[in-house]
Short mmCIF file of C-alpha atoms and ligand atoms in Angstrom, two decimals:
data_model
loop_
_atom_site.label_atom_id
_atom_site.label_comp_id
_atom_site.label_asym_id
_atom_site.label_seq_id
_atom_site.Cartn_x
_atom_site.Cartn_y
_atom_site.Cartn_z
CA MET R 1 21.56 27.41 -3.43
CA ASP R 2 22.15 24.86 -0.68
CA VAL R 3 19.60 22.27 -1.81
CA SER R 4 19.71 20.23 1.41
CA ALA R 5 19.02 23.33 3.50
CA TYR R 6 16.14 24.25 1.17
CA LEU R 7 14.62 20.76 1.54
CA GLU R 8 14.99 21.02 5.31
CA THR R 9 13.03 24.29 5.18
CA VAL R 10 10.28 22.64 3.13
CA TYR R 11 10.10 19.83 5.68
CA THR R 12 9.88 22.27 8.61
CA GLU R 13 7.06 24.04 6.83
CA VAL R 14 5.22 20.73 6.19
CA CYS R 15 5.35 19.99 9.94
CA ARG R 16 4.22 23.51 10.86
CA ARG R 17 1.28 23.57 8.45
CA ASN R 18 0.10 20.03 9.24
CA PRO R 19 0.29 19.85 13.04
CA GLY R 20 -0.25 16.49 14.70
CA GLU R 21 0.00 14.51 11.45
CA ALA R 22 2.89 12.31 12.60
CA GLU R 23 2.70 9.72 9.81
CA PHE R 24 2.61 12.42 7.11
CA HIS R 25 5.65 14.10 8.69
CA GLN R 26 7.41 10.72 8.74
CA ALA R 27 6.70 10.08 5.05
CA ALA R 28 7.91 13.59 4.12
CA ALA R 29 11.05 13.12 6.24
CA GLU R 30 11.83 9.95 4.31
CA VAL R 31 11.31 11.42 0.85
CA LEU R 32 12.51 15.03 0.98
CA PRO R 33 16.23 14.61 1.85
CA SER R 34 16.63 12.00 -0.88
CA LEU R 35 15.53 14.53 -3.53
CA ALA R 36 18.71 16.61 -3.03
CA PRO R 37 20.81 14.85 -5.70
CA ALA R 38 17.91 15.06 -8.20
CA LEU R 39 17.50 18.79 -7.61
CA ASP R 40 21.26 19.35 -7.86
CA ARG R 41 21.10 17.77 -11.32
CA HIS R 42 17.85 19.58 -12.26
CA PRO R 43 18.06 23.13 -10.91
CA GLU R 44 15.17 24.04 -13.23
CA TYR R 45 12.83 22.43 -10.68
CA LEU R 46 13.97 24.85 -8.00
CA GLY R 47 12.11 28.13 -7.83
CA THR R 48 8.97 26.67 -9.45
CA GLY R 49 7.58 25.49 -6.13
CA ILE R 50 7.44 21.89 -7.36
CA VAL R 51 8.57 20.39 -4.07
CA GLU R 52 6.25 22.65 -2.04
CA ARG R 53 3.34 21.81 -4.35
CA LEU R 54 4.11 18.08 -4.10
CA CYS R 55 3.71 18.34 -0.32
CA GLU R 56 0.33 20.10 -0.53
CA PRO R 57 -2.65 17.99 -1.68
CA GLU R 58 -4.62 19.39 -4.61
CA ARG R 59 -7.80 18.74 -2.64
CA GLN R 60 -8.70 17.27 0.78
CA LEU R 61 -12.21 16.04 1.46
CA ILE R 62 -13.55 15.26 4.92
CA PHE R 63 -17.18 14.25 5.30
CA ARG R 64 -19.75 12.81 7.68
CA VAL R 65 -20.82 9.20 7.17
CA PRO R 66 -24.06 8.53 9.11
CA TRP R 67 -25.57 5.05 9.02
CA LEU R 68 -27.98 2.80 10.91
CA ASP R 69 -26.64 -0.26 12.71
CA ASP R 70 -28.62 -3.50 13.05
CA ARG R 71 -30.26 -2.30 16.27
CA GLY R 72 -31.56 0.78 14.50
CA ASP R 73 -29.13 3.11 16.30
CA VAL R 74 -27.47 5.92 14.36
CA GLN R 75 -23.68 5.64 13.99
CA VAL R 76 -21.53 8.50 12.74
CA ASN R 77 -18.12 8.03 11.14
CA ARG R 78 -15.73 10.36 9.36
CA GLY R 79 -14.82 9.82 5.70
CA PHE R 80 -11.72 11.11 3.90
CA ARG R 81 -10.40 11.42 0.39
CA VAL R 82 -7.13 13.20 -0.26
CA GLU R 83 -6.64 13.97 -3.95
CA PHE R 84 -2.94 14.59 -3.77
CA ASN R 85 -1.49 14.96 -7.23
CA SER R 86 -2.92 14.55 -10.74
CA ALA R 87 0.15 15.46 -12.82
CA LEU R 88 0.40 11.99 -14.36
CA GLY R 89 -3.25 10.91 -14.45
CA PRO R 90 -6.47 10.62 -12.43
CA TYR R 91 -6.00 10.35 -8.67
CA LYS R 92 -5.46 6.68 -7.85
CA GLY R 93 -5.15 4.98 -4.47
CA GLY R 94 -7.10 2.81 -2.09
CA LEU R 95 -9.71 3.30 0.61
CA ARG R 96 -8.92 2.15 4.15
CA PHE R 97 -11.63 1.32 6.69
CA HIS R 98 -10.01 1.08 10.12
CA PRO R 99 -10.66 2.87 13.45
CA SER R 100 -7.16 4.41 13.36
CA VAL R 101 -7.82 6.32 10.11
CA ASN R 102 -7.34 10.08 10.38
CA LEU R 103 -6.25 12.87 8.05
CA GLY R 104 -2.53 12.43 8.79
CA ILE R 105 -2.64 8.72 7.92
CA VAL R 106 -4.56 9.33 4.71
CA LYS R 107 -2.08 12.08 3.76
CA PHE R 108 0.97 9.88 4.38
CA LEU R 109 -0.58 7.17 2.23
CA GLY R 110 -1.55 9.64 -0.50
CA PHE R 111 1.90 11.24 -0.52
CA GLU R 112 3.59 7.84 -0.88
CA GLN R 113 1.12 6.96 -3.61
CA ILE R 114 2.29 9.85 -5.84
CA PHE R 115 5.81 8.41 -6.07
CA LYS R 116 4.68 4.79 -6.20
CA ASN R 117 2.28 5.41 -9.04
CA ALA R 118 4.90 7.38 -10.95
CA LEU R 119 7.35 4.49 -10.48
CA THR R 120 5.01 2.09 -12.26
CA GLY R 121 5.37 4.19 -15.42
CA MET R 122 1.59 4.23 -15.80
CA ALA R 123 -0.69 7.24 -16.27
CA ILE R 124 -1.99 7.50 -12.71
CA GLY R 125 -1.83 10.31 -10.16
CA GLY R 126 -1.80 9.88 -6.38
CA GLY R 127 -4.67 9.83 -3.88
CA LYS R 128 -5.93 7.91 -0.88
CA GLY R 129 -9.02 7.78 1.31
CA GLY R 130 -10.99 5.90 3.90
CA ALA R 131 -12.94 6.17 7.10
CA ASP R 132 -12.46 5.65 10.84
CA PHE R 133 -14.92 2.76 10.60
CA GLU R 134 -14.30 -0.60 12.30
CA PRO R 135 -15.62 -3.39 10.06
CA LYS R 136 -14.72 -6.11 12.59
CA GLY R 137 -17.81 -7.50 14.28
CA ARG R 138 -20.21 -5.81 11.84
CA SER R 139 -22.82 -7.80 9.90
CA ASP R 140 -22.91 -7.84 6.08
CA ALA R 141 -25.97 -5.60 6.19
CA GLU R 142 -24.14 -3.05 8.35
CA ILE R 143 -21.12 -3.09 6.03
CA MET R 144 -23.46 -2.51 3.08
CA ARG R 145 -25.24 0.41 4.73
CA PHE R 146 -21.94 1.97 5.72
CA CYS R 147 -20.53 1.65 2.18
CA GLN R 148 -23.71 3.11 0.70
CA SER R 149 -23.60 6.13 3.01
CA PHE R 150 -19.86 6.63 2.35
CA MET R 151 -20.39 6.58 -1.42
CA THR R 152 -23.43 8.87 -1.21
CA GLU R 153 -21.00 11.69 -0.44
CA LEU R 154 -17.87 10.49 -2.22
CA TYR R 155 -19.48 9.76 -5.63
CA ARG R 156 -19.53 13.45 -6.66
CA HIS R 157 -15.72 13.56 -6.51
CA LEU R 158 -15.07 10.34 -8.47
CA GLY R 159 -14.98 9.36 -12.12
CA GLU R 160 -12.88 7.16 -14.38
CA HIS R 161 -11.00 10.26 -15.59
CA THR R 162 -11.03 12.04 -12.22
CA ASP R 163 -10.44 9.85 -9.19
CA VAL R 164 -10.40 6.04 -9.09
CA PRO R 165 -10.28 4.42 -5.62
CA ALA R 166 -9.46 0.77 -4.83
CA GLY R 167 -9.23 -1.34 -1.66
CA ASP R 168 -6.80 -1.20 1.24
CA ILE R 169 -7.01 -2.35 4.88
CA GLY R 170 -10.62 -3.32 5.64
CA VAL R 171 -11.76 -2.84 2.03
CA GLY R 172 -11.86 -5.94 -0.15
CA ALA R 173 -14.09 -7.29 -2.92
CA ARG R 174 -17.23 -7.21 -0.74
CA GLU R 175 -16.87 -3.52 0.09
CA ILE R 176 -15.88 -2.60 -3.50
CA GLY R 177 -19.09 -4.32 -4.65
CA TYR R 178 -21.30 -2.29 -2.30
CA LEU R 179 -19.46 0.95 -3.14
CA PHE R 180 -19.76 0.34 -6.88
CA GLY R 181 -23.46 -0.54 -6.60
CA GLN R 182 -24.23 2.74 -4.85
CA TYR R 183 -22.13 4.77 -7.33
CA LYS R 184 -24.02 3.16 -10.22
CA ARG R 185 -27.37 3.77 -8.59
CA ILE R 186 -26.73 7.46 -7.88
CA THR R 187 -25.10 8.34 -11.20
CA ASN R 188 -27.16 5.99 -13.38
CA ARG R 189 -23.92 5.10 -15.19
CA TYR R 190 -22.21 1.72 -15.51
CA GLU R 191 -18.77 3.25 -15.25
CA SER R 192 -16.59 0.16 -14.68
CA GLY R 193 -13.37 2.15 -14.47
CA VAL R 194 -14.44 4.25 -11.46
CA LEU R 195 -13.25 1.67 -8.92
CA THR R 196 -10.65 -1.07 -9.17
CA GLY R 197 -10.39 -4.31 -7.23
CA LYS R 198 -13.78 -5.45 -8.58
CA PRO R 199 -14.50 -9.18 -8.80
CA VAL R 200 -13.54 -10.70 -12.16
CA ALA R 201 -17.19 -11.60 -12.86
CA TRP R 202 -18.18 -7.94 -13.44
CA GLY R 203 -15.26 -5.86 -14.64
CA GLY R 204 -12.44 -6.81 -12.34
CA SER R 205 -9.03 -7.88 -13.57
CA HIS R 206 -7.58 -11.32 -13.15
CA ALA R 207 -4.59 -11.20 -10.77
CA ARG R 208 -5.63 -7.90 -9.11
CA THR R 209 -6.45 -9.68 -5.83
CA GLU R 210 -3.06 -11.39 -5.90
CA ALA R 211 -1.08 -8.48 -7.34
CA THR R 212 0.28 -6.66 -4.28
CA GLY R 213 1.47 -9.83 -2.53
CA TYR R 214 2.81 -11.47 -5.70
CA GLY R 215 4.47 -8.21 -6.76
CA THR R 216 6.22 -7.84 -3.40
CA VAL R 217 7.67 -11.33 -3.77
CA TYR R 218 8.79 -10.60 -7.34
CA PHE R 219 10.53 -7.47 -6.08
CA ALA R 220 12.23 -9.45 -3.28
CA GLN R 221 13.25 -12.09 -5.82
CA GLU R 222 14.95 -9.42 -7.94
CA MET R 223 16.74 -8.00 -4.88
CA LEU R 224 17.94 -11.48 -3.86
CA ALA R 225 19.18 -12.20 -7.38
CA THR R 226 21.58 -9.24 -7.18
CA ARG R 227 23.45 -11.26 -4.52
CA GLY R 228 23.07 -14.62 -6.20
CA HIS R 229 20.21 -15.84 -3.96
CA ASP R 230 16.63 -16.96 -4.56
CA PHE R 231 13.62 -18.14 -2.53
CA GLY R 232 14.45 -21.87 -2.83
CA ASP R 233 14.35 -23.51 0.63
CA ARG R 234 14.52 -20.11 2.33
CA HIS R 235 12.64 -19.48 5.56
CA VAL R 236 10.34 -16.50 5.28
CA VAL R 237 8.33 -14.51 7.80
CA VAL R 238 5.27 -12.53 6.66
CA SER R 239 3.40 -10.13 8.92
CA GLY R 240 -0.38 -9.83 8.65
CA SER R 241 -2.80 -12.35 7.16
CA GLY R 242 -4.89 -10.05 4.99
CA ASN R 243 -4.95 -9.57 1.24
CA VAL R 244 -1.28 -8.66 0.76
CA ALA R 245 0.06 -11.23 3.24
CA VAL R 246 -1.97 -14.16 1.89
CA TYR R 247 -0.80 -13.74 -1.70
CA ALA R 248 2.77 -13.03 -0.65
CA ILE R 249 2.70 -16.39 1.16
CA GLU R 250 1.20 -18.08 -1.90
CA LYS R 251 3.94 -16.79 -4.21
CA VAL R 252 6.78 -17.60 -1.79
CA HIS R 253 5.54 -21.18 -1.63
CA ALA R 254 5.26 -21.31 -5.43
CA LEU R 255 8.90 -20.23 -5.67
CA GLY R 256 10.07 -22.98 -3.31
CA GLY R 257 10.43 -20.94 -0.10
CA ARG R 258 8.78 -21.79 3.20
CA VAL R 259 6.76 -19.23 5.14
CA VAL R 260 7.13 -20.24 8.79
CA ALA R 261 5.21 -17.41 10.47
CA CYS R 262 2.45 -14.86 9.88
CA SER R 263 0.28 -12.71 12.14
CA ASP R 264 -2.78 -10.56 12.69
CA SER R 265 -3.41 -7.69 15.09
CA SER R 266 -3.85 -10.13 18.00
CA GLY R 267 -0.49 -11.91 17.73
CA TYR R 268 1.63 -14.20 15.57
CA LEU R 269 1.62 -17.79 14.50
CA VAL R 270 4.58 -20.10 13.91
CA ASP R 271 4.31 -23.28 11.85
CA GLU R 272 7.73 -24.73 11.08
CA ASP R 273 6.10 -27.16 8.59
CA GLY R 274 5.19 -24.14 6.50
CA ILE R 275 2.03 -22.06 6.85
CA ASP R 276 -1.04 -23.94 5.57
CA LEU R 277 -2.46 -21.23 3.32
CA ASP R 278 -5.83 -22.91 2.74
CA LEU R 279 -6.38 -22.86 6.49
CA VAL R 280 -5.36 -19.18 6.74
CA LYS R 281 -7.74 -18.28 3.90
CA GLU R 282 -10.57 -20.22 5.55
CA ILE R 283 -9.96 -18.46 8.90
CA LYS R 284 -9.43 -14.91 7.65
CA GLN R 285 -11.49 -14.71 4.45
CA VAL R 286 -14.41 -17.07 5.09
CA ARG R 287 -14.84 -17.13 8.87
CA ARG R 288 -13.36 -13.61 9.34
CA SER R 289 -11.88 -14.93 12.58
CA ARG R 290 -8.58 -14.64 14.49
CA ILE R 291 -5.32 -16.23 13.33
CA SER R 292 -4.96 -17.86 16.78
CA THR R 293 -7.65 -20.40 15.76
CA TYR R 294 -5.08 -21.86 13.31
CA ALA R 295 -3.17 -23.34 16.27
CA GLU R 296 -6.39 -24.99 17.53
CA ALA R 297 -6.83 -26.70 14.16
CA LYS R 298 -3.15 -27.64 13.75
CA PRO R 299 -1.43 -28.65 17.00
CA THR R 300 2.11 -28.48 15.51
CA ALA R 301 1.65 -24.70 15.21
CA ARG R 302 2.20 -22.20 18.01
CA PHE R 303 0.38 -18.91 18.58
CA SER R 304 1.82 -16.07 20.66
CA SER R 305 0.34 -12.75 21.66
CA ARG R 306 3.68 -11.60 23.09
CA GLY R 307 6.63 -10.28 21.10
CA THR R 308 6.37 -9.94 17.32
CA VAL R 309 6.53 -12.16 14.27
CA TYR R 310 10.06 -10.83 13.67
CA ASP R 311 11.30 -12.81 16.68
CA VAL R 312 11.04 -15.89 14.43
CA PRO R 313 14.38 -16.53 12.64
CA CYS R 314 14.13 -16.09 8.87
CA ASP R 315 16.16 -15.42 5.72
CA ILE R 316 13.62 -13.02 4.27
CA ALA R 317 11.03 -10.82 6.02
CA LEU R 318 7.97 -9.45 4.25
CA PRO R 319 6.08 -6.93 6.42
CA CYS R 320 2.55 -6.95 4.95
CA ALA R 321 0.34 -5.63 7.80
CA THR R 322 0.45 -1.91 8.59
CA GLN R 323 2.58 1.20 9.15
CA ASN R 324 5.31 1.28 11.80
CA GLU R 325 4.85 -2.36 12.79
CA LEU R 326 8.56 -3.30 12.37
CA ARG R 327 10.53 -1.29 14.91
CA HIS R 328 14.17 -0.86 15.90
CA ASP R 329 14.26 -3.95 18.16
CA ASP R 330 12.57 -6.09 15.51
CA ALA R 331 15.20 -5.00 12.98
CA VAL R 332 17.99 -5.82 15.45
CA ALA R 333 16.47 -9.28 15.97
CA LEU R 334 16.24 -9.88 12.22
CA VAL R 335 19.87 -8.82 11.67
CA LYS R 336 21.00 -11.02 14.56
CA ASN R 337 19.21 -13.97 12.97
CA GLY R 338 20.96 -13.39 9.64
CA THR R 339 18.07 -12.02 7.57
CA LEU R 340 19.21 -11.24 4.01
CA ALA R 341 16.35 -9.12 2.71
CA VAL R 342 13.28 -7.17 3.79
CA ALA R 343 10.64 -6.16 1.20
CA GLU R 344 7.68 -4.07 2.30
CA GLY R 345 4.28 -5.36 1.15
CA ALA R 346 2.63 -2.84 3.48
CA ASN R 347 3.02 0.94 3.33
CA MET R 348 5.78 2.27 5.62
CA PRO R 349 5.78 -0.81 7.93
CA CYS R 350 9.39 -0.20 9.01
CA THR R 351 10.14 2.73 11.30
CA PRO R 352 13.05 5.03 10.30
CA GLU R 353 15.10 3.53 13.17
CA ALA R 354 14.54 0.02 11.79
CA VAL R 355 15.53 1.11 8.28
CA GLU R 356 18.75 2.56 9.69
CA VAL R 357 19.56 -0.80 11.32
CA PHE R 358 19.11 -2.55 7.95
CA ARG R 359 21.26 0.04 6.19
CA GLU R 360 24.10 -0.31 8.68
CA ALA R 361 23.98 -4.10 8.52
CA GLY R 362 23.83 -4.20 4.70
CA VAL R 363 20.46 -5.99 4.64
CA LEU R 364 18.68 -5.58 1.29
CA TYR R 365 15.72 -3.30 1.98
CA GLY R 366 12.91 -2.66 -0.53
CA PRO R 367 10.66 0.27 0.52
CA GLY R 368 6.91 -0.14 0.05
CA LYS R 369 6.55 2.47 -2.66
CA ALA R 370 8.65 0.22 -4.89
CA ALA R 371 8.09 -3.27 -3.47
CA ASN R 372 4.27 -3.10 -3.25
CA ALA R 373 3.70 -1.12 -6.46
CA GLY R 374 2.32 -4.25 -8.16
CA GLY R 375 -1.11 -3.68 -6.64
CA VAL R 376 -1.68 -0.26 -8.11
CA ALA R 377 0.02 -1.27 -11.36
CA THR R 378 -2.52 -4.05 -11.79
CA SER R 379 -5.29 -1.61 -10.89
CA ALA R 380 -4.06 0.48 -13.83
CA LEU R 381 -4.25 -2.68 -15.96
CA GLU R 382 -7.84 -3.13 -14.73
CA MET R 383 -8.59 0.44 -15.86
CA GLN R 384 -7.10 -0.34 -19.28
CA GLN R 385 -9.29 -3.44 -19.62
CA ASN R 386 -12.38 -1.49 -18.52
CA ALA R 387 -11.66 1.31 -21.02
CA ALA R 388 -11.32 -1.24 -23.83
CA ARG R 389 -14.24 -3.35 -22.52
CA ASP R 390 -11.79 -6.22 -22.61
CA SER R 391 -10.72 -8.97 -20.22
CA TRP R 392 -7.28 -10.49 -20.23
CA THR R 393 -6.36 -13.97 -18.96
CA PHE R 394 -4.73 -14.53 -15.59
CA ASP R 395 -1.42 -15.47 -17.22
CA GLN R 396 -1.44 -12.43 -19.50
CA THR R 397 -2.09 -10.09 -16.56
CA GLU R 398 0.37 -11.76 -14.23
CA SER R 399 3.12 -11.60 -16.82
CA ARG R 400 2.47 -7.83 -17.20
CA LEU R 401 2.69 -7.53 -13.39
CA ALA R 402 5.97 -9.45 -13.29
CA SER R 403 7.40 -7.27 -16.01
CA VAL R 404 6.36 -4.05 -14.21
CA MET R 405 8.05 -5.26 -11.01
CA ARG R 406 11.27 -6.14 -12.85
CA THR R 407 11.29 -2.69 -14.45
CA VAL R 408 10.56 -0.88 -11.16
CA HIS R 409 13.39 -2.80 -9.50
CA ALA R 410 15.83 -2.10 -12.31
CA GLN R 411 14.98 1.62 -12.41
CA CYS R 412 15.46 1.93 -8.66
CA ARG R 413 18.92 0.42 -8.95
CA VAL R 414 19.96 2.53 -11.94
CA ASN R 415 18.94 5.81 -10.29
CA ALA R 416 20.27 4.76 -6.88
CA GLU R 417 23.66 4.28 -8.48
CA GLU R 418 23.48 7.35 -10.71
CA TYR R 419 22.33 9.74 -8.00
CA GLY R 420 24.03 8.22 -4.94
CA GLY R 421 26.69 5.77 -6.10
CA ASN R 422 25.11 2.73 -4.41
CA PRO R 423 22.68 0.57 -6.41
CA ASP R 424 21.48 -1.14 -3.20
CA ASN R 425 19.99 2.14 -1.95
CA TYR R 426 16.42 1.39 -3.07
CA VAL R 427 15.02 4.26 -0.97
CA LEU R 428 17.02 6.81 -2.95
CA GLY R 429 16.36 5.05 -6.25
CA ALA R 430 12.58 4.85 -5.71
CA ASN R 431 12.21 8.44 -4.52
CA VAL R 432 14.34 9.95 -7.26
CA THR R 433 12.74 7.91 -10.05
CA GLY R 434 9.21 8.78 -8.92
CA PHE R 435 10.07 12.43 -8.33
CA LEU R 436 11.67 13.00 -11.74
CA ARG R 437 8.60 11.66 -13.55
CA VAL R 438 6.13 13.76 -11.56
CA ALA R 439 8.32 16.89 -11.60
CA GLU R 440 8.66 16.80 -15.39
CA ALA R 441 4.87 16.68 -15.80
CA MET R 442 4.25 19.36 -13.17
CA ALA R 443 6.78 21.70 -14.74
CA ALA R 444 5.18 21.26 -18.17
CA GLN R 445 1.67 21.87 -16.83
CA GLY R 446 2.52 25.22 -15.24
CA VAL R 447 1.88 26.57 -11.76
CA ILE R 448 -1.43 24.94 -10.87
P1 NDP A 1 -6.17 -6.28 5.00
O1 NDP A 1 -7.19 -5.55 5.75
O2 NDP A 1 -6.58 -7.30 4.00
O3 NDP A 1 -5.15 -7.02 6.01
C1 NDP A 1 -4.44 -6.33 6.99
C2 NDP A 1 -3.78 -7.38 7.86
O4 NDP A 1 -2.86 -6.75 8.74
C3 NDP A 1 -4.77 -8.13 8.75
O5 NDP A 1 -4.34 -9.46 8.87
C4 NDP A 1 -4.66 -7.39 10.06
O6 NDP A 1 -5.04 -8.15 11.20
C5 NDP A 1 -3.17 -7.14 10.08
N1 NDP A 1 -2.78 -6.10 11.01
C6 NDP A 1 -3.27 -4.85 11.12
N2 NDP A 1 -2.61 -4.19 12.09
C7 NDP A 1 -1.69 -5.05 12.58
C8 NDP A 1 -0.68 -4.96 13.56
N3 NDP A 1 -0.52 -3.85 14.26
N4 NDP A 1 0.11 -6.06 13.77
C9 NDP A 1 -0.05 -7.18 13.06
N5 NDP A 1 -0.99 -7.32 12.11
C10 NDP A 1 -1.78 -6.27 11.87
O7 NDP A 1 -5.23 -5.17 4.30
P2 NDP A 1 -4.25 -5.32 3.07
O8 NDP A 1 -3.60 -6.65 3.09
O9 NDP A 1 -4.97 -4.87 1.86
O10 NDP A 1 -3.17 -4.18 3.39
C11 NDP A 1 -2.02 -4.43 4.21
C12 NDP A 1 -0.97 -3.36 3.95
O11 NDP A 1 -0.61 -3.35 2.57
C13 NDP A 1 -1.40 -1.92 4.28
O12 NDP A 1 -0.28 -1.19 4.73
C14 NDP A 1 -1.83 -1.38 2.91
O13 NDP A 1 -1.76 0.03 2.85
C15 NDP A 1 -0.77 -2.04 2.03
N6 NDP A 1 -1.10 -2.13 0.61
C16 NDP A 1 -2.22 -2.80 0.20
C17 NDP A 1 -2.50 -2.89 -1.15
C18 NDP A 1 -3.64 -3.71 -1.65
O14 NDP A 1 -3.70 -3.92 -2.86
N7 NDP A 1 -4.54 -4.21 -0.81
C19 NDP A 1 -1.66 -2.21 -2.16
C20 NDP A 1 -0.44 -1.64 -1.62
C21 NDP A 1 -0.21 -1.59 -0.28
P3 NDP A 1 -6.56 -8.22 11.72
O15 NDP A 1 -7.22 -9.24 10.85
O16 NDP A 1 -6.42 -8.60 13.14
O17 NDP A 1 -7.12 -6.83 11.54
#
């Protein structure tokens, strides 16, 4: 059988059966061709529909979320949960609250999550969810009512052995608190392990808040080490200024690098002295304001709403905002400025055209499903602590995170070399490693 032609057929079928879901098509187009060498080596996975089943969620939930705003008007949003694959464990993946959320975006995120979760080596399946809700400009009371209405439908599909959501864009500790409270109220169960990303004070794990950003930097550090580099004195650009971005900046600074630029959806900020992280946290986490106000507080900094953060010269770029934010021209600018490495803190932030530019130029490129796996890995550590009614120290948890990231990096390189002859091909290494783990479990569990 011509395996590449077969995978092309599967991809065509994914596009036909999921019309208009551009991001899901994009994620499938990235993964499917890279499975060819794995299927050549494991023909037993052909003919069992494993690839076709991987591309079809086990369950897709779409539901109405009605709620009352502060004026007493009824608002109606749409909620989603895509339970994609449970071969390795309960569905696991975050909830995103953002006006752009639709089924195709949730499916791309859920599909990526299958491979990412498998890569961590932990017993977690893949899922993702969210709502087309805009939290910006909403009061605390409105956020609470929205979360309560969302959970009033979603609760019946969750459980610590069934489906365990966490945060993502627009869902942080505040939202997880409201969601957990409503789940507890409806079910009359204190089931700590049903949501991760909880505050440490009531069942959360130390280092979960920091995990995705820290993990991305650990992954980048491992990539740099393969060429004899490290973060010391390096200039770094980070996109976004949310959860992932903030803790990526914190870890870069701890490792001796200097983050000179970050952004939000209104533009980017340059501070050649190094981004003042306390100020960013105050603006984005406490005041929930725009990153442009940084430049008002610190006159040496410059804010721009034109161009992108990738126009700022850097040695290392960490895209930590959203999908498809780093495009072909951004990649060309980074290469021109001599960037050594790009590690994705966000999910699919680089377009395929940008990734091709990095590949041609020999820039080290760590795809999100490997580079940002530290978040979900630490969520799995939170589940372990909840199951044991235990709480580990920050250092204990962070050292587990660091070890997971080293292992993920090493496995990507080993399989990239074994299945494609080039250890720097992290895309191939991540996809093949994740696929082989899930495929083995799916084959053993029969056609379900
Ligand atoms: P947050 O909501 O905390 O932050 C998102 C940040 O990205 C905000 O600063 C937001 O700006 C900015 N942003 C959104 N769109 C754009 C854009 N088009 N251009 C520039 N900036 C933009 O989300 P997270 O930090 O949790 O998530 C960021 C990414 O990381 C997502 O892709 C997510 O899927 C991924 N991820 C998150 C994990 C986690 O543990 N949280 C785990 C693994 C991956 P503004 O404030 O203006 O909205």
